Coordinates of C-alpha atoms in Angstrom, one line a residue:
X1 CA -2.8 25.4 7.2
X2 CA 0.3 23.6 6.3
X3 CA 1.6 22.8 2.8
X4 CA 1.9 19.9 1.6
X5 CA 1.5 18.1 -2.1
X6 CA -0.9 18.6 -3.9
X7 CA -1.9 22.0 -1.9
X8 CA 2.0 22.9 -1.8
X9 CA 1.7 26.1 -3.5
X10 CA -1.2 27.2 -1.1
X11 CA 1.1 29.7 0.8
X12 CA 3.0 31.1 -1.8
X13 CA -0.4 31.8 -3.7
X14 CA -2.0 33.7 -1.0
X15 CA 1.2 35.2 0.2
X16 CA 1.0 37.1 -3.2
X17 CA -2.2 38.1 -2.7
X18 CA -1.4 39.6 0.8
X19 CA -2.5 43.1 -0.5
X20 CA -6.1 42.0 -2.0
X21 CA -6.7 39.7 1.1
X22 CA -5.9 42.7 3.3
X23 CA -8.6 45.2 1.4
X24 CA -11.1 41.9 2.2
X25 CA -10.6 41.5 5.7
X26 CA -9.3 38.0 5.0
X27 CA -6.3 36.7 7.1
X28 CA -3.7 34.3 6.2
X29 CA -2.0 32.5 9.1
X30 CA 0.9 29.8 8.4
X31 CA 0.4 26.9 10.3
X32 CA 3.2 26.1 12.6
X33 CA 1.9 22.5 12.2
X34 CA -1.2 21.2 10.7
X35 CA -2.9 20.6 14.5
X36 CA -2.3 23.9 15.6
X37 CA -3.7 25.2 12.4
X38 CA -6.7 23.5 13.0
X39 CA -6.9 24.6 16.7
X40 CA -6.6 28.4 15.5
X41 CA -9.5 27.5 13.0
X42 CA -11.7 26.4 15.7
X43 CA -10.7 29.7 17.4
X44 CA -12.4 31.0 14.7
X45 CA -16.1 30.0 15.1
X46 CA -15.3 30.8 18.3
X47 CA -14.9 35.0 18.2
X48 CA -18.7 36.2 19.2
X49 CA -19.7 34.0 21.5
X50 CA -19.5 36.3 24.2
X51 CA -20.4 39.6 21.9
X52 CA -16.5 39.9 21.4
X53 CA -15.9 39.4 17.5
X54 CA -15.4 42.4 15.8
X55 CA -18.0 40.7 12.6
X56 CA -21.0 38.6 12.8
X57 CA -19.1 35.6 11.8
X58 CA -15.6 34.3 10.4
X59 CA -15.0 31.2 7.6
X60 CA -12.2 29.6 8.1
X61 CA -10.2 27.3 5.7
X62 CA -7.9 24.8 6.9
X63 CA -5.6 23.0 4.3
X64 CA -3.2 20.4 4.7
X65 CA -1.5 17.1 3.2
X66 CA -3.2 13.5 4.0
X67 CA -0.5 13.0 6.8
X68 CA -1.5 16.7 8.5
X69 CA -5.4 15.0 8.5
X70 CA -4.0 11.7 10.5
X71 CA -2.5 14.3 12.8
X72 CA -5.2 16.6 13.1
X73 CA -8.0 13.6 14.2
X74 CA -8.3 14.9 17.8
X75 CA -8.8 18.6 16.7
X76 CA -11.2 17.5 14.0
X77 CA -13.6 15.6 16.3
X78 CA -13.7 18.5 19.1
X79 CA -14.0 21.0 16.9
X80 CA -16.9 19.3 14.9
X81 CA -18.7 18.6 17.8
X82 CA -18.6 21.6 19.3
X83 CA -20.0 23.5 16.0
X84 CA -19.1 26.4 13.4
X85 CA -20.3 29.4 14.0
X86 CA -24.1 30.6 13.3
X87 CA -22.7 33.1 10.3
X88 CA -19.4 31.2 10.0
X89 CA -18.3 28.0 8.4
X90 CA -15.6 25.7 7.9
X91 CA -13.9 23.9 5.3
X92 CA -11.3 21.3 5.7
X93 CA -9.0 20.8 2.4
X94 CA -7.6 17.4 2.5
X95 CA -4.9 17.1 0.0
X96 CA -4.4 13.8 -0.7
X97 CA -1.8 11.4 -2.7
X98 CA -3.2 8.4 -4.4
X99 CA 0.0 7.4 -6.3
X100 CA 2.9 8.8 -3.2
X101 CA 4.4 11.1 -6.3
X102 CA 5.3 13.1 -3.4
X103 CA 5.0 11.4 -0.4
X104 CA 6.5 8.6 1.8
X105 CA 3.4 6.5 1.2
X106 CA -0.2 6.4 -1.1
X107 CA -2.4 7.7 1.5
X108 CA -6.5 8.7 1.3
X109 CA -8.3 10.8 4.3
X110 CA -11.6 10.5 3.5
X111 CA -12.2 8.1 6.4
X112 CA -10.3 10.5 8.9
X113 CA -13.0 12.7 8.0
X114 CA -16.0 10.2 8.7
X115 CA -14.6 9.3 11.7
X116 CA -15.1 12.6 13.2
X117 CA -18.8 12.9 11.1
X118 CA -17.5 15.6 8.8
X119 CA -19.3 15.5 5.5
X120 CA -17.1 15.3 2.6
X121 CA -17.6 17.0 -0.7
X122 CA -15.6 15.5 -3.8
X123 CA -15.1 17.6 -6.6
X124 CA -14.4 16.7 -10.0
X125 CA -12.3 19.4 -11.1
X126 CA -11.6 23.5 -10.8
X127 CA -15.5 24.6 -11.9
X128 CA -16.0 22.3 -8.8
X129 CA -13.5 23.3 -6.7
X130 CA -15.0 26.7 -6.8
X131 CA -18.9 26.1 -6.8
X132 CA -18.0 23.5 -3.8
X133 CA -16.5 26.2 -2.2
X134 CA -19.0 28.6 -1.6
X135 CA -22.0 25.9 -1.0
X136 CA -19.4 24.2 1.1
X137 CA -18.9 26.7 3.5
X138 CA -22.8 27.6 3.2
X139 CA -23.4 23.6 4.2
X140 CA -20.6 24.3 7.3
X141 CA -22.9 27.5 8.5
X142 CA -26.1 25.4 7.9
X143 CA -25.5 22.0 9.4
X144 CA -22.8 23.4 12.0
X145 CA -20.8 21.0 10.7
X146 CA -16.9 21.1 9.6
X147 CA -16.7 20.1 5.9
X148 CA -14.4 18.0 3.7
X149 CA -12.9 19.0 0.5
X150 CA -10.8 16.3 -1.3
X151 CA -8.1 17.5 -3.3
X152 CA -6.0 15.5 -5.5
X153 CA -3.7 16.6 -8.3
X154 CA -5.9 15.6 -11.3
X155 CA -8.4 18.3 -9.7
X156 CA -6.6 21.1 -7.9
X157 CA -3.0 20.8 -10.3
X158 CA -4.7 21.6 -13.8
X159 CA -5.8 24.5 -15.7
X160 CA -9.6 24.7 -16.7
X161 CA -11.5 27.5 -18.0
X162 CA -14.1 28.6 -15.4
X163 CA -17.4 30.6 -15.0
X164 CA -16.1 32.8 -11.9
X165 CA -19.0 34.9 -12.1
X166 CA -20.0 36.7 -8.7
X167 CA -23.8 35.1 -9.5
X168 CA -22.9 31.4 -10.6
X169 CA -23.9 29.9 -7.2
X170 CA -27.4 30.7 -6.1
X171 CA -27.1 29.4 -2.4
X172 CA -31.1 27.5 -1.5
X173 CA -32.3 27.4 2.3
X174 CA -33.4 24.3 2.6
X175 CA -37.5 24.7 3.1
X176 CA -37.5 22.5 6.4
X177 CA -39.7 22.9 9.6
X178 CA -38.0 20.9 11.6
X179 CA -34.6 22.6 11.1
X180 CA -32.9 24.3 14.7
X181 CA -30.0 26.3 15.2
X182 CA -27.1 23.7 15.0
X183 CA -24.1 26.2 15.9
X184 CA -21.6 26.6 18.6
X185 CA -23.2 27.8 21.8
X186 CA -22.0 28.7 25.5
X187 CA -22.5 25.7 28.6
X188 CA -22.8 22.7 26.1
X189 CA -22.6 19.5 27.0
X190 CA -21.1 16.6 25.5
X191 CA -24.0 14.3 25.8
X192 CA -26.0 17.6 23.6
X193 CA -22.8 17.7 21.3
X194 CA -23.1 14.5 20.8
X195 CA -26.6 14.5 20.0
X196 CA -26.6 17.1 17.9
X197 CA -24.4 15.5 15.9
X198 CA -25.9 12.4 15.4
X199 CA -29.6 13.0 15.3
X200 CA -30.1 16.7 13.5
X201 CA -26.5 17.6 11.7
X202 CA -26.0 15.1 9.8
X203 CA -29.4 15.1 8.6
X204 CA -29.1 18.9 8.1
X205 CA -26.0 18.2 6.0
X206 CA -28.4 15.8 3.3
X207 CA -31.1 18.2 3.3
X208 CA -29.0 21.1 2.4
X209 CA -26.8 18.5 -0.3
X210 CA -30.2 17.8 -2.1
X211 CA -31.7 21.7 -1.8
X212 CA -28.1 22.7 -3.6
X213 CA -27.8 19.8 -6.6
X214 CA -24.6 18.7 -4.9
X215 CA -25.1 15.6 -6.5
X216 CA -26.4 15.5 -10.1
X217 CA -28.1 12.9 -12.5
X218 CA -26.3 13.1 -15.9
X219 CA -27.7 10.7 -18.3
X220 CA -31.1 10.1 -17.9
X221 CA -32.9 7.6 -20.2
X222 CA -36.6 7.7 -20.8
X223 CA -36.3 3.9 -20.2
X224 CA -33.2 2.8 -17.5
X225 CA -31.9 -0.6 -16.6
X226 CA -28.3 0.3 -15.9
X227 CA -26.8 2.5 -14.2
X228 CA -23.0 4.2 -12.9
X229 CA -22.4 5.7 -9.7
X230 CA -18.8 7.9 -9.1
X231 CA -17.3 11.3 -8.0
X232 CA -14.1 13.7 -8.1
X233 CA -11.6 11.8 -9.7
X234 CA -13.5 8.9 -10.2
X235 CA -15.9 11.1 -11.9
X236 CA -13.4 12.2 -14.7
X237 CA -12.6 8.4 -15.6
X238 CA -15.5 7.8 -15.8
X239 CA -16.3 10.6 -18.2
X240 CA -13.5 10.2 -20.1
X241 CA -14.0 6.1 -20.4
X242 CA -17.6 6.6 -22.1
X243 CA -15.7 8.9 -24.5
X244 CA -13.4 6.2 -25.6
X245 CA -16.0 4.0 -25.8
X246 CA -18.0 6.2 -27.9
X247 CA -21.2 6.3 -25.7
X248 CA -22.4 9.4 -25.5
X249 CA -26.0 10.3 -24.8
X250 CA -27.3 8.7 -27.7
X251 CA -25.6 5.1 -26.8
X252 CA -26.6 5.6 -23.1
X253 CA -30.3 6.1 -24.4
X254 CA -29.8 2.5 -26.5
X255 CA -28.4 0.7 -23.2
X256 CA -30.6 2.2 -21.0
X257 CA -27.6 3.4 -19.3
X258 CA -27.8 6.3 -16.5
X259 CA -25.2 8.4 -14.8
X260 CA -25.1 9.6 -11.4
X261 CA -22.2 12.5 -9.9
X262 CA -21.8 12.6 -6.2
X263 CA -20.7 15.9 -5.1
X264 CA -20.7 14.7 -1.6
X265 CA -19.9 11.0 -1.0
X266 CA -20.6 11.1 2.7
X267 CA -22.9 11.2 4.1
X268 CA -24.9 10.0 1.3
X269 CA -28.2 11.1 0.6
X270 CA -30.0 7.3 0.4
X271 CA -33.5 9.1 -0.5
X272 CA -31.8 10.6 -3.5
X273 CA -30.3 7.9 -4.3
X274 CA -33.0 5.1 -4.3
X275 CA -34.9 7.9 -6.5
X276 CA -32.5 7.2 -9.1
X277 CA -32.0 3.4 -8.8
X278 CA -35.8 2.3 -9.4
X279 CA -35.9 0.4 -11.9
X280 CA -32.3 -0.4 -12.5
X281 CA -31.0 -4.0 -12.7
X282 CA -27.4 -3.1 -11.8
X283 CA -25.1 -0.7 -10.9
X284 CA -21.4 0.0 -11.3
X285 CA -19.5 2.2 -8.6
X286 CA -16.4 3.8 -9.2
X287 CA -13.9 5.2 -6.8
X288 CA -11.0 4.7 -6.4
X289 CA -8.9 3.3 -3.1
X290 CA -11.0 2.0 -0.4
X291 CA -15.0 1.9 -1.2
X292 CA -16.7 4.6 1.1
X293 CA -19.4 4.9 -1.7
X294 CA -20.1 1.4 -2.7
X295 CA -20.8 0.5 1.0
X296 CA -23.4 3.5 1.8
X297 CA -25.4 2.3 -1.5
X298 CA -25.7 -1.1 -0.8
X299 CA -27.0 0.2 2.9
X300 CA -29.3 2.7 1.1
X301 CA -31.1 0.0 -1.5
X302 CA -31.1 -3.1 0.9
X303 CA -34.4 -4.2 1.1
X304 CA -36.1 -1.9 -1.8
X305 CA -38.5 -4.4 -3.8
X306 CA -36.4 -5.7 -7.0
X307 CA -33.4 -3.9 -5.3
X308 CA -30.4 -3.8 -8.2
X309 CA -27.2 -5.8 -8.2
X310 CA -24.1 -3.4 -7.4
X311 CA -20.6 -4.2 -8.5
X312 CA -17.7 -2.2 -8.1
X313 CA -14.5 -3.3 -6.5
X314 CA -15.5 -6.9 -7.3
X315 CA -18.0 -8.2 -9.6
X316 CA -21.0 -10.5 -9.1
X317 CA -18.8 -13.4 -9.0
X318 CA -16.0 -11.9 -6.1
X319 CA -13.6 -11.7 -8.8
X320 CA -11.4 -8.6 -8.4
X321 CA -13.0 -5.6 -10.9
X322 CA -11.8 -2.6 -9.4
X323 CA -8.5 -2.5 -7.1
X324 CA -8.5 -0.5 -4.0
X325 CA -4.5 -0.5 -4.2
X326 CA -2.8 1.9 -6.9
X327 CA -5.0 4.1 -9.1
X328 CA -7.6 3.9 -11.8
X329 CA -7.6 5.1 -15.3
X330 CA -10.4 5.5 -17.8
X331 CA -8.9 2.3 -19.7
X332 CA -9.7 0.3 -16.5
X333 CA -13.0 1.8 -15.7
X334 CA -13.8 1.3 -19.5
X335 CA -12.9 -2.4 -19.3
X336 CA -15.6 -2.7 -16.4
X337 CA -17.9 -0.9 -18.0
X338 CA -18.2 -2.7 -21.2
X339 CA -17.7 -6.1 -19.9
X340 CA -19.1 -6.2 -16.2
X341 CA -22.0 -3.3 -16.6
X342 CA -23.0 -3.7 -20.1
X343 CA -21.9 -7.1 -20.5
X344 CA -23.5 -9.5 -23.3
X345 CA -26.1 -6.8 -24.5
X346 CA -22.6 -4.8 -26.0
X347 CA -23.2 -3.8 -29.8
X348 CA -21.3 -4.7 -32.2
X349 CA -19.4 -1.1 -32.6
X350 CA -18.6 -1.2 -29.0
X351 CA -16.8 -5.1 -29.6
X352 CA -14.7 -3.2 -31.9
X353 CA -13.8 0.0 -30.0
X354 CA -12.8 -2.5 -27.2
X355 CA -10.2 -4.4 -29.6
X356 CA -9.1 -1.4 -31.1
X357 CA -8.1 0.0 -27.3
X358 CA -6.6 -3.3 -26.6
X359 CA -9.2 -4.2 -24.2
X360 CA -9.5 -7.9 -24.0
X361 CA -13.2 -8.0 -24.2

């Protein structure tokens, strides 16, 4: 790959590890630019196809800045078309810079990466970051898809304690008849690429998503009637907005309020999903910059009998709830929460949390 904020200390990192990469046949390759990075990548799935690799299978990890993805669009869609390889996989790390700390401008990849049908997995922290990792690349191998990784500095730049144990992720083959090889092949045509992509990848890539709990219910009311939809970053200010507002599982179970954690915002699963919206009156969706979530559910619930309301970067009304320009925090989030989610049916404790965070409830 190519460095770039918030994956800048990618090379220096591995470069230290040169010797225990070595003794695991792993090799790291600077990028002389982020395309050509990619192009070597594609190399990759590429080595036994004519009984010429010296293993079954490579994974490859491509990492770059938001600008490097821009750059890399051409690469991306070839290469995902074509396929990774049958006991490969590859994941794309998009590092990406909500508030330009380091950059020229405030850029976000994630539709660079549905452009060229790559699902995209958002995780929410290191614990993530790892887990994702490992059923990321088993998703890539499975689907014979490329896949996503967002990485921002609130997720990748921290210090978490971790479960790193060899046995933490228990990898599921989805139980599906209908399922095909989906890998790079010899004499392929773009017309069967193109196909492949469409019709049986993609839906490879949800099947595999809801085999693995990439996306997780979190609070889960006997009775439900509200509910909040959000991932990586999102996720976190979301988390950390409940806390201020004191609503922990308990509250939740008085509002009939009910959480659910993408793990991959795209493509979304909508069978999943309308699972977990019966019965809700409304939902909240937060993300931050441009909606890629809010737009899928609306898609995914059109049409369902007594189908909820969904608010998220603007309320029932139109007015403005939850910018697409700048970044969120959990006061923001909380703000919607309390007044646009819960709205009138707000206890009396959680009138004077608001006040005492200098929310203007």
């Amino acid at each position: 790959g190519y460095r770039g904020s918030p994956l800048g200390g990618v090379d220096a990192t591995f470069t230290k590890a040169e010797k225990f990469l070595k003794k695991n046949n792993i090799k790291f390759q600077y990028g002389l630019n982020e395309d050509l990075a990619a192009t070597a990548i594609w190399g990759s799935q590429q080595t036994e196809l004519r009984n010429e690799g010296k293993y079954d299978g490579v994974f490859g990890l491509w990492y770059g800045k938001g600008p490097g993805v821009d750059r890399c669009g051409d690469v991306f869609r070839h290469s995902n078309l074509a396929g990774t390889s049958r006991y490969g996989g590859v994941l794309v790390a998009m590092g990406d810079d909500h508030s330009a700390e380091s950059s020229t401008e405030l850029h976000q990849s994630e539709y660079a990466l549905v452009d060229a049908m790559m699902p995209i997995l958002s995780p929410a922290g290191v614990q993530d970051i790892l887990d994702f990792g490992i059923k990321g690349w088993a998703l890539s191998r499975y689907s014979g898809l490329w896949v996503g990784i967002k990485c921002l500095k609130d997720t990748i730049e921290v210090t978490e304690v971790v479960d790193a144990s060899l046995d933490r992720v228990k990898i599921m083959t989805p139980d599906d008849k209908d399922h095909e090889e989906l890998n790079i092949r010899l004499g392929d045509t773009p017309p069967a690429r193109e196909d492949r992509l469409h019709n049986k990848k993609i839906r490879a890539a949800k099947i595999f998503a809801r085999a693995n709990n990439i996306n997780s219910i979190h609070f889960s009311p006997e009775k439900k009637k509200i509910g909040i939809i959000s991932a990586g970053k999102s996720w976190l200010d979301t988390v950390h907005a409940l806390s201020l507002l004191n609503i922990d599982r308990e509250e939740a179970e008085k509002y009939s309020l009910t959480t659910l954690k993408l793990g991959m915002v795209w493509p979304l699963d909508n069978g999943f999903v309308k699972e977990w919206a019966k019965g809700l009156e409304k939902i909240l969706v937060v993300e931050e910059k441009r909606g890629l979530i809010e737009g899928q559910v609306k898609e995914a619930l059109y049409g369902m009998e007594n189908s909820p309301l969904i608010i998220g970067k603007y309320d029932e009304s139109g007015k403005l709830l939850l910018p697409s320009n700048g970044v969120l925090d959990p006061i923001i989030v909380g703000t919607a929460i309390a007044n646009k989610l819960i709205g009138s049916s707000k206890s009396e404790s959680l009138e004077q949390t608001l006040h005492s965070l200098a929310i203007d409830a």
